[in-house]
CSV table of C-alpha atoms in Angstrom, one decimal:
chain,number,residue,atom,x,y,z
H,1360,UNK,CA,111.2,122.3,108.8
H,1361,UNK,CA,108.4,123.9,110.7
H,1362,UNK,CA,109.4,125.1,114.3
H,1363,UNK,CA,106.1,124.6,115.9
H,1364,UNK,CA,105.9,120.9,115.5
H,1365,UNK,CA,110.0,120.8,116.7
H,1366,UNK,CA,109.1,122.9,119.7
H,1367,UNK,CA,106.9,120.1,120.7
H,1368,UNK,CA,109.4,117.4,121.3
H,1369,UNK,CA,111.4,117.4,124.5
H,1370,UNK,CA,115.0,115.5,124.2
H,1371,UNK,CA,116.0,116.0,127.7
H,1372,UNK,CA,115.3,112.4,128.8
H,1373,UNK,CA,116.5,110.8,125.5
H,1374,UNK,CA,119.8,113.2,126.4
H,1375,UNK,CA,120.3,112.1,129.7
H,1376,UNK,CA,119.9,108.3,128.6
H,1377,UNK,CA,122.5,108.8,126.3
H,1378,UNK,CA,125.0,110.6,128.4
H,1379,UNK,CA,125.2,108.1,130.8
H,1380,UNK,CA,125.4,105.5,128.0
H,1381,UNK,CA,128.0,107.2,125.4
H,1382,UNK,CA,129.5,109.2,128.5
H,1383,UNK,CA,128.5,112.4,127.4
H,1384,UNK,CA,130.2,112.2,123.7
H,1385,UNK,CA,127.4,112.8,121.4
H,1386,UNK,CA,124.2,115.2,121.3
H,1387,UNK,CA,120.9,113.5,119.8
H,1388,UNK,CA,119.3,116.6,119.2
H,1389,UNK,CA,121.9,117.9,117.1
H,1390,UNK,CA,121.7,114.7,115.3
H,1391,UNK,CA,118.6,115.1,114.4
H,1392,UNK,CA,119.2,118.8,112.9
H,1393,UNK,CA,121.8,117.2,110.6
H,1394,UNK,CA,120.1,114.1,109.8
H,1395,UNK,CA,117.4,116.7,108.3
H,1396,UNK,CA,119.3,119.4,107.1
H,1397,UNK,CA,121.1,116.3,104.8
H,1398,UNK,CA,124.0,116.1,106.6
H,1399,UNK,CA,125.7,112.8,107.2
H,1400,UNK,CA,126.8,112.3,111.1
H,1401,UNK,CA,129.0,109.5,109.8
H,1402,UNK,CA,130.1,107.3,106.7
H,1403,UNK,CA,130.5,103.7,106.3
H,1404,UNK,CA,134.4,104.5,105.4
H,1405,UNK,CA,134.5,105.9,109.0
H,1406,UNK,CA,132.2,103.0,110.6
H,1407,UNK,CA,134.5,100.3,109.0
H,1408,UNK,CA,137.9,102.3,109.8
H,1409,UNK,CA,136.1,102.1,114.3
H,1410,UNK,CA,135.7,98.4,113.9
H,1411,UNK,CA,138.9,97.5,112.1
H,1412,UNK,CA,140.5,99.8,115.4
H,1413,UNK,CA,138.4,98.6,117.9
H,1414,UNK,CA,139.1,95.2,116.6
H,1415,UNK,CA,142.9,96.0,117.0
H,1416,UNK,CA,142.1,97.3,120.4
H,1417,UNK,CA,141.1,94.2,121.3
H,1418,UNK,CA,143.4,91.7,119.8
H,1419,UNK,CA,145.9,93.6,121.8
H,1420,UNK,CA,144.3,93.6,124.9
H,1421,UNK,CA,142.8,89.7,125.2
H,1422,UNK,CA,145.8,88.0,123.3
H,1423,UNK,CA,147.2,86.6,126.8
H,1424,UNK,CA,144.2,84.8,126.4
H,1425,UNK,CA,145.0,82.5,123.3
H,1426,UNK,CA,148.8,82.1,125.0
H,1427,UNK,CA,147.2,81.5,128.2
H,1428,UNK,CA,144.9,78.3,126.8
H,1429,UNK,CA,148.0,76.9,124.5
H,1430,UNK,CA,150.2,77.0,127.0
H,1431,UNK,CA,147.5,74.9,128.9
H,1432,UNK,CA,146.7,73.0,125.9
H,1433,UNK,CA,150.1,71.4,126.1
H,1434,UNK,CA,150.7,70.9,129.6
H,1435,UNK,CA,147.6,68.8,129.3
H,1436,UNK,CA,148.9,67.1,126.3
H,1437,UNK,CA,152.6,66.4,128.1
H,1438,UNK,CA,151.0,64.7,131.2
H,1439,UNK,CA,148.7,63.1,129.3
H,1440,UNK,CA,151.1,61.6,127.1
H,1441,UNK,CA,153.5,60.7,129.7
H,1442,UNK,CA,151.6,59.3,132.4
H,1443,UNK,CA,153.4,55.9,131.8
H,1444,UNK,CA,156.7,57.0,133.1
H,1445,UNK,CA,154.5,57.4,136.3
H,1446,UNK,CA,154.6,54.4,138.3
H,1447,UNK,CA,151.6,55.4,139.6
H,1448,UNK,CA,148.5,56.3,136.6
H,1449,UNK,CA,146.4,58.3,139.1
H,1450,UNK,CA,149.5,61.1,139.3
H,1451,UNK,CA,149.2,61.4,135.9
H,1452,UNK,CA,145.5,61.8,136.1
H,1453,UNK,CA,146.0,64.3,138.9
H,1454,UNK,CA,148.4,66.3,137.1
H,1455,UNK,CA,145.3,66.4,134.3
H,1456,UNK,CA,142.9,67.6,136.4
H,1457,UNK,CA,145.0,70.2,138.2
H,1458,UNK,CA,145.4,71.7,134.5
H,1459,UNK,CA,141.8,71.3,133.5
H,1460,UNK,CA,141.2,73.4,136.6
H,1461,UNK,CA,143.3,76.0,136.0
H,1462,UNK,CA,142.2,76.4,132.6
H,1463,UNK,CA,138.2,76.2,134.0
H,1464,UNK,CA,139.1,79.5,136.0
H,1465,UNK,CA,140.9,81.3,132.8
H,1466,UNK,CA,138.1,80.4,130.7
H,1467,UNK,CA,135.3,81.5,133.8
H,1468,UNK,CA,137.7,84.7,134.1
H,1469,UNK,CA,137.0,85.4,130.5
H,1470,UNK,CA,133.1,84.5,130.3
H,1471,UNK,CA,132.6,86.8,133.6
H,1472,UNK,CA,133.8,89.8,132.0
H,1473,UNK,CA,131.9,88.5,128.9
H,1474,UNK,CA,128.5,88.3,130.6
H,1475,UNK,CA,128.9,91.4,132.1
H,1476,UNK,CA,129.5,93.0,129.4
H,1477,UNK,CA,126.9,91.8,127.6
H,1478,UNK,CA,124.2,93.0,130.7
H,1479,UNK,CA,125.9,96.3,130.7
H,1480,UNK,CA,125.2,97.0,126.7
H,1481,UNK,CA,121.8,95.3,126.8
H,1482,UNK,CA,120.5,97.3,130.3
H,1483,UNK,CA,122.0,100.7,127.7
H,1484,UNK,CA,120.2,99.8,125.0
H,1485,UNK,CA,116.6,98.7,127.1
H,1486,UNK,CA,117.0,102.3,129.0
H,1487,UNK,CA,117.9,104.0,125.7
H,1488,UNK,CA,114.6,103.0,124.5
H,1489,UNK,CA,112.4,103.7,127.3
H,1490,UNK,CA,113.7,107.2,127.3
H,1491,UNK,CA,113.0,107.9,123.3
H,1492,UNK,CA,109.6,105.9,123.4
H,1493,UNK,CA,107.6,109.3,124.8
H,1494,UNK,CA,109.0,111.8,121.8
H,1495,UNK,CA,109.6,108.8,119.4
H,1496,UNK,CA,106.0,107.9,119.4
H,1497,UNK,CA,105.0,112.3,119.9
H,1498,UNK,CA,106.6,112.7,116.4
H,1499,UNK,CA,104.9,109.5,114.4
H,1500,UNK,CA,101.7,110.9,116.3
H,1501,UNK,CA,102.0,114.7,114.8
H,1502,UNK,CA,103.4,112.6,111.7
H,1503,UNK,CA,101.1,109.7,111.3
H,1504,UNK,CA,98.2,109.7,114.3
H,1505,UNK,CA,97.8,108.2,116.9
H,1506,UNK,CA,96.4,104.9,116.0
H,1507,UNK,CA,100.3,104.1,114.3
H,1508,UNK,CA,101.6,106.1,117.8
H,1509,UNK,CA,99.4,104.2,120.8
H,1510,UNK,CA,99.8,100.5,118.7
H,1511,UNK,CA,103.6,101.2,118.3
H,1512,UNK,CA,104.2,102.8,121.7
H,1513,UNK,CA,102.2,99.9,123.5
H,1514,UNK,CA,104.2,97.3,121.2
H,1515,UNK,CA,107.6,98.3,121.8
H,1516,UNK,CA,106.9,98.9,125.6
H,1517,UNK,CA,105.4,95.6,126.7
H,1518,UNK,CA,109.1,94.6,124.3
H,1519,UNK,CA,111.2,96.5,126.0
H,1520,UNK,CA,109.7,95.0,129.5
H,1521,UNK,CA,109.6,91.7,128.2
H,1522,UNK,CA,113.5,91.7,127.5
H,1523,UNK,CA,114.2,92.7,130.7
H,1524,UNK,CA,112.2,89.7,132.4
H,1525,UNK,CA,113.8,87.4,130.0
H,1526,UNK,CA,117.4,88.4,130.0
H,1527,UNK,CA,117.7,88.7,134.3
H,1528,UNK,CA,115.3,86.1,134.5
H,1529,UNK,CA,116.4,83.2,131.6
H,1530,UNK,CA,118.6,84.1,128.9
H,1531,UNK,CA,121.6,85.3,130.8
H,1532,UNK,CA,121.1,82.5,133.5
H,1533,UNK,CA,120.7,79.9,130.6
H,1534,UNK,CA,124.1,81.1,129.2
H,1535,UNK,CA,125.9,80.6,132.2
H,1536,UNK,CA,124.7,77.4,132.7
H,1537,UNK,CA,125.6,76.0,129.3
H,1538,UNK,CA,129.0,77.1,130.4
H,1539,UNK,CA,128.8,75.0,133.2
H,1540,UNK,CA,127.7,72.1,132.1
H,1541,UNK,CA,129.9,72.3,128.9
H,1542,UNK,CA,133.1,72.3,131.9
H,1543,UNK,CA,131.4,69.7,133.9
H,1544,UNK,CA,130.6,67.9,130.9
H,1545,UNK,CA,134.4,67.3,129.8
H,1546,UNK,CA,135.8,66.6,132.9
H,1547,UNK,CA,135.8,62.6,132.4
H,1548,UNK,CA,136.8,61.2,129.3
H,1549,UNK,CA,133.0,59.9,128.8
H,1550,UNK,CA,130.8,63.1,128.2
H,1551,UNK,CA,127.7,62.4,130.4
H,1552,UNK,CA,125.8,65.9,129.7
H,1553,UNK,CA,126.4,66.3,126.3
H,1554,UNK,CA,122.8,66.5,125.2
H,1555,UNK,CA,121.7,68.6,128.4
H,1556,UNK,CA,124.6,71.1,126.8
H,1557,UNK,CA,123.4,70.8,123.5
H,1558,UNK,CA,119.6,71.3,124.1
H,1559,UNK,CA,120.4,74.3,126.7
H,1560,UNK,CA,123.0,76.2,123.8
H,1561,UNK,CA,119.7,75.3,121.8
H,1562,UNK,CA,116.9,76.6,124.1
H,1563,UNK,CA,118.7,80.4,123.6
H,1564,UNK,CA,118.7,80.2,119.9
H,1565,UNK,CA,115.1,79.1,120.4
H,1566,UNK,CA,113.9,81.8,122.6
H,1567,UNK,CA,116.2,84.2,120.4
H,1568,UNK,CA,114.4,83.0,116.6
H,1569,UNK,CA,111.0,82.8,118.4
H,1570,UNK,CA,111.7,86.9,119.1
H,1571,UNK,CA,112.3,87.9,115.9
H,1572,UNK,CA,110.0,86.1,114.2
H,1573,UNK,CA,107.1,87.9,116.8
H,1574,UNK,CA,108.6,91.2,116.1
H,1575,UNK,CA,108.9,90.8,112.3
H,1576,UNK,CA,105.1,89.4,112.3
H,1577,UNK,CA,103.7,92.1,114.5
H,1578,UNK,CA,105.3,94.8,112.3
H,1579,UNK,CA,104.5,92.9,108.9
H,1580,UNK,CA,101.1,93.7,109.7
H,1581,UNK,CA,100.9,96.6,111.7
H,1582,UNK,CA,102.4,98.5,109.1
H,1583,UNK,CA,100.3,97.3,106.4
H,1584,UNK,CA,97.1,98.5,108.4
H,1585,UNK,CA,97.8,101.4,110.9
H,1586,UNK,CA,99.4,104.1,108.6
H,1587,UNK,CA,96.8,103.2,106.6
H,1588,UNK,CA,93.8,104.3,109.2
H,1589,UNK,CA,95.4,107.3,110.2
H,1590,UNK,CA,96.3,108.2,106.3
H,1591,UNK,CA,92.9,108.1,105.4
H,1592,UNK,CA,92.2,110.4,108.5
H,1593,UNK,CA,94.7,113.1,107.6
H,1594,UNK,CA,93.3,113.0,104.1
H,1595,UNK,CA,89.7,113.6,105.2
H,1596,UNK,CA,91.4,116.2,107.5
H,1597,UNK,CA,93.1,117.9,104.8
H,1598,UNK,CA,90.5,118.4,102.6
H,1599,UNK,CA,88.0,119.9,105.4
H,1600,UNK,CA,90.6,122.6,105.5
H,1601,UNK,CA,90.6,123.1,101.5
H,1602,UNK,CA,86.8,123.4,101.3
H,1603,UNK,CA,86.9,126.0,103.4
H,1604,UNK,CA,85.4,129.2,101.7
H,1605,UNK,CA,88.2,131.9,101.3
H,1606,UNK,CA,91.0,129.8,103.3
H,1607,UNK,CA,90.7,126.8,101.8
H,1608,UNK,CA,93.7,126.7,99.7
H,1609,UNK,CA,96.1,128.4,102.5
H,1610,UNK,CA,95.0,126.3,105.8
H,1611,UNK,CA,95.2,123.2,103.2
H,1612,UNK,CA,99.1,124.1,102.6
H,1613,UNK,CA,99.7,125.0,106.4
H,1614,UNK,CA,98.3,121.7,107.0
H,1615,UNK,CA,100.3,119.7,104.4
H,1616,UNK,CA,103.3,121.8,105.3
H,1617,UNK,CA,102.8,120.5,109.1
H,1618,UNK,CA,102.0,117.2,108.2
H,1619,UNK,CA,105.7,117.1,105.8
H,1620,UNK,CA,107.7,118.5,108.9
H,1621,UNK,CA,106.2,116.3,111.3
H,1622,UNK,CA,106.8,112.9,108.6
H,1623,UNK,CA,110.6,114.7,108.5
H,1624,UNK,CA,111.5,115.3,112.1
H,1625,UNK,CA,110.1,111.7,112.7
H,1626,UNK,CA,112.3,110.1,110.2
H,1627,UNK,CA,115.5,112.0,111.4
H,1628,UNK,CA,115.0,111.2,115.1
H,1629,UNK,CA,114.5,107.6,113.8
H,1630,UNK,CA,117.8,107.8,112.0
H,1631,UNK,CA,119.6,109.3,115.0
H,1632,UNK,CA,118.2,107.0,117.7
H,1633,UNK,CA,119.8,104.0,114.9
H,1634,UNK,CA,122.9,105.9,115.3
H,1635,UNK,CA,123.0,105.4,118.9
H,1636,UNK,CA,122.0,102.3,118.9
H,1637,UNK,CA,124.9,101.3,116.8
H,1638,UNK,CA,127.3,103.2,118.4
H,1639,UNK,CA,125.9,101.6,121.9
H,1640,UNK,CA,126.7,97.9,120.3
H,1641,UNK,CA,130.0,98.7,118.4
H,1642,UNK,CA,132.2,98.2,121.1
H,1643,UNK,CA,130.8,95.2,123.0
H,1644,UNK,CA,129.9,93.1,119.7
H,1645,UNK,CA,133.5,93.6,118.6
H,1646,UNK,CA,134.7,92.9,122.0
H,1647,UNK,CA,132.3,89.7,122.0
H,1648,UNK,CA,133.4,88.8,118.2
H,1649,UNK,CA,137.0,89.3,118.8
H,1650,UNK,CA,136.6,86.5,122.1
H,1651,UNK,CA,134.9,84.3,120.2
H,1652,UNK,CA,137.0,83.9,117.4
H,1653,UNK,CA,140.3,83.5,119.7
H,1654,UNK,CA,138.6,80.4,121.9
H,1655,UNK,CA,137.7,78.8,118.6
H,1656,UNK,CA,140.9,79.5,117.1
H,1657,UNK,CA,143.0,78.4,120.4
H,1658,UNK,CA,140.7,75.1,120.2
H,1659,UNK,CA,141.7,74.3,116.6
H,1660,UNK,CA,145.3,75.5,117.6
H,1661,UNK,CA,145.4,72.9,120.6
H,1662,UNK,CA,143.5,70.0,118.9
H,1663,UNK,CA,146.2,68.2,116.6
H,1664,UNK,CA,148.4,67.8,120.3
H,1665,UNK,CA,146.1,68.0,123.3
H,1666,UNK,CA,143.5,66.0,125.1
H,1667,UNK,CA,140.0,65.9,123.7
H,1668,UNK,CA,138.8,67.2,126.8
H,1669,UNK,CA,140.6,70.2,126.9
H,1670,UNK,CA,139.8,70.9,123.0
H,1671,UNK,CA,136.0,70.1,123.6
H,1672,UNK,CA,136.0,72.4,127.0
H,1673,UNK,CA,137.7,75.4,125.0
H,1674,UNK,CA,135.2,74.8,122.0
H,1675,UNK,CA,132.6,75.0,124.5
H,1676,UNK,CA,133.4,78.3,126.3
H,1677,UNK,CA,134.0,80.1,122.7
H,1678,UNK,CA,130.2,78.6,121.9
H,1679,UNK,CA,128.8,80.4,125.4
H,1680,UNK,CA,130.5,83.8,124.1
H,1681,UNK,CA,128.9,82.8,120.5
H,1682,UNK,CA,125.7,82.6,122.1
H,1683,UNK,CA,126.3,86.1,124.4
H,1684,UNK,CA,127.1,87.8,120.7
H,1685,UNK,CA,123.7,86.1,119.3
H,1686,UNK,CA,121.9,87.8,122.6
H,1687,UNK,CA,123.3,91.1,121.9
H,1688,UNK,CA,123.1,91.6,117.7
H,1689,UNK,CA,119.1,90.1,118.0
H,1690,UNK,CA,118.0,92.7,120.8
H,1691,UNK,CA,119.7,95.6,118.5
H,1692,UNK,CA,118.0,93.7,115.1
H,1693,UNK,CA,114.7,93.9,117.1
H,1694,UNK,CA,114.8,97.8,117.5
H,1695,UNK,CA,116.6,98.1,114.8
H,1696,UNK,CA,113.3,96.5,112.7
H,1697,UNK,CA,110.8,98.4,114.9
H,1698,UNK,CA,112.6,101.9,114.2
H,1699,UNK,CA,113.0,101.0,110.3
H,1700,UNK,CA,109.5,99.5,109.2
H,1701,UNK,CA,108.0,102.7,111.2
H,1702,UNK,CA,110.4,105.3,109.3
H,1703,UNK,CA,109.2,103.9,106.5
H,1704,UNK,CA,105.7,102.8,106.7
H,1705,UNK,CA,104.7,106.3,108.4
H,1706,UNK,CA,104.9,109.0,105.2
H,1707,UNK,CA,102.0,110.9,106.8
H,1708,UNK,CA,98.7,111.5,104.8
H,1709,UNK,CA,98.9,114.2,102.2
């Protein structure tokens, strides 16, 4: 690895992004070295051992949850299936309601932390980025040129700005009203709102698909056509150098020898900033998995003895944290894409 063209990246700001993100636990420019030295910062053994634990971790921690909603489940149940020894219905019906509130806040408890959450890892992974946009896009320039650097760097920041106005501004407030009108929605035995719910839960997927599918285009073709520019300019460069009376044949292997370092360091700050992004989302989309999978499983659990009100609101709430798990794996995908089709588009002109 040559040392000029690593003297002339600056990881402070990509540091100090991931200090306060990762709490100070892991050091991206040391990464780097490893990731091109050969070295492997960590295996899949190790990866799948951290989500099988985390997982753990959280079973332990949220299963009040699942007792909390059963025990719920058939209170509901009781008063609904004993209302006639009322001699009054409406008591019955009150004794409903009184549960159906109680399990509204347990549920609300639950998506709060959820949704914050969810704002918390998406605000680290958006500041993550900004901060390793400047000697991201420095090392595919030294690498590449700048054509690939200035259409990639422009790209990913009107992204990264665009996810910010969408998340504050739609996605997380669409979530939370799904949730809403999925509660207000089962609260009479008729379901009034049920295709205002359904097209809301739908308009996220939508805005999620429609995403991807910009991201995936814009790189489809930007990486068919702007390594290619700036290849043909390094080759052209390169060969100036070896017609060069005398020199030729030793600036032609300084250049190439640049060009390789610059193509390496590039790829290896790719692969670290993919490790931090992963270890950014670990937590959080385990967290968000794990509370998914206990709402759906207390709504089966409560379904063969409880009202269908109390089944459909559980169901409901487990689909709002289902679509707060959809919001957080597609913004990592997105970068995820971008990092990967430029690692491996970029090879540098030699």
């Amino acid at each position: 690895m040559d040392t000029f063209v690593w003297e002339q990246l600056d990881f402070q700001e990509v540091q100090r992004a991931v200090d306060d993100i990762l709490n100070g636990s892991f050091q991206f420019r040391d990464t780097v070295l490893e990731l091109i030295s050969g070295e492997r910062p960590f295996t899949l053994d190790g990866f799948l051992r951290a989500v099988l634990q985390q997982a753990g971790t959280d079973w332990r921690t949220e299963k009040y949850i699942l007792v909390s909603i059963l025990v719920l489940g058939i209170a509901a149940a009781l008063l609904t299936g004993f209302t006639d020894i009322f001699q009054n219905r409406q008591a019955g019906e009150t004794g409903f309601e009184i549960t159906y509130l109680l399990l509204f806040l347990t549920l609300m408890q639950v998506f709060s932390g959820a949704t914050e959450l969810t704002e918390q890892v998406l605000t680290g992974i958006l500041e993550f980025m900004k901060a390793l946009l400047p000697a991201w896009c420095l090392a595919v320039t030294l690498a590449a040129g700048s054509t690939t650097a200035l259409v990639f760097y422009q790209f990913l920041l009107g992204l990264i700005y665009l996810l910010e106005w969408l998340i504050r501004e739609w996605l997380l407030t669409l979530i939370q009203v799904y949730l809403i009108l999925v509660f207000v929605n089962h609260m009479t035995k008729e379901e009034y709102l049920s295709q205002m719910t359904e097209m809301t839960g739908k308009a996220v997927g939508w805005i999620l698909k429609s995403l991807l599918a910009v991201v995936v285009g814009f790189h489809t073709i930007q990486g068919l056509i702007s390594p290619a520019v700036d290849a043909v300019r390094q080759t052209a460069f390169s060969q100036v150098f070896k017609s060069l009376p005398g020199i030729g044949n030793a600036a032609g292997s300084v250049t190439e020898l640049l060009l390789g370092s610059a193509v390496l360091i590039k790829n290896g700050i790719g692969a670290a900033a993919l490790v931090v992004l992963v270890l950014l989302c670990l937590t959080p989309l385990v967290k968000l998995g794990v509370l998914m999978l206990i709402l759906k499983g207390a709504a089966a659990l409560v379904q063969p003895v409880s009202d269908k009100r109390i089944v459909g609101c559980v169901a409901g709430a487990g689909e709002g944290i289902c679509l707060l798990l959809q919001l957080v794996f597609t913004v990592l995908v997105l970068f995820v894409i971008a990092i990967v089709v430029v690692t491996v588009s970029v090879r540098g002109g030699l």
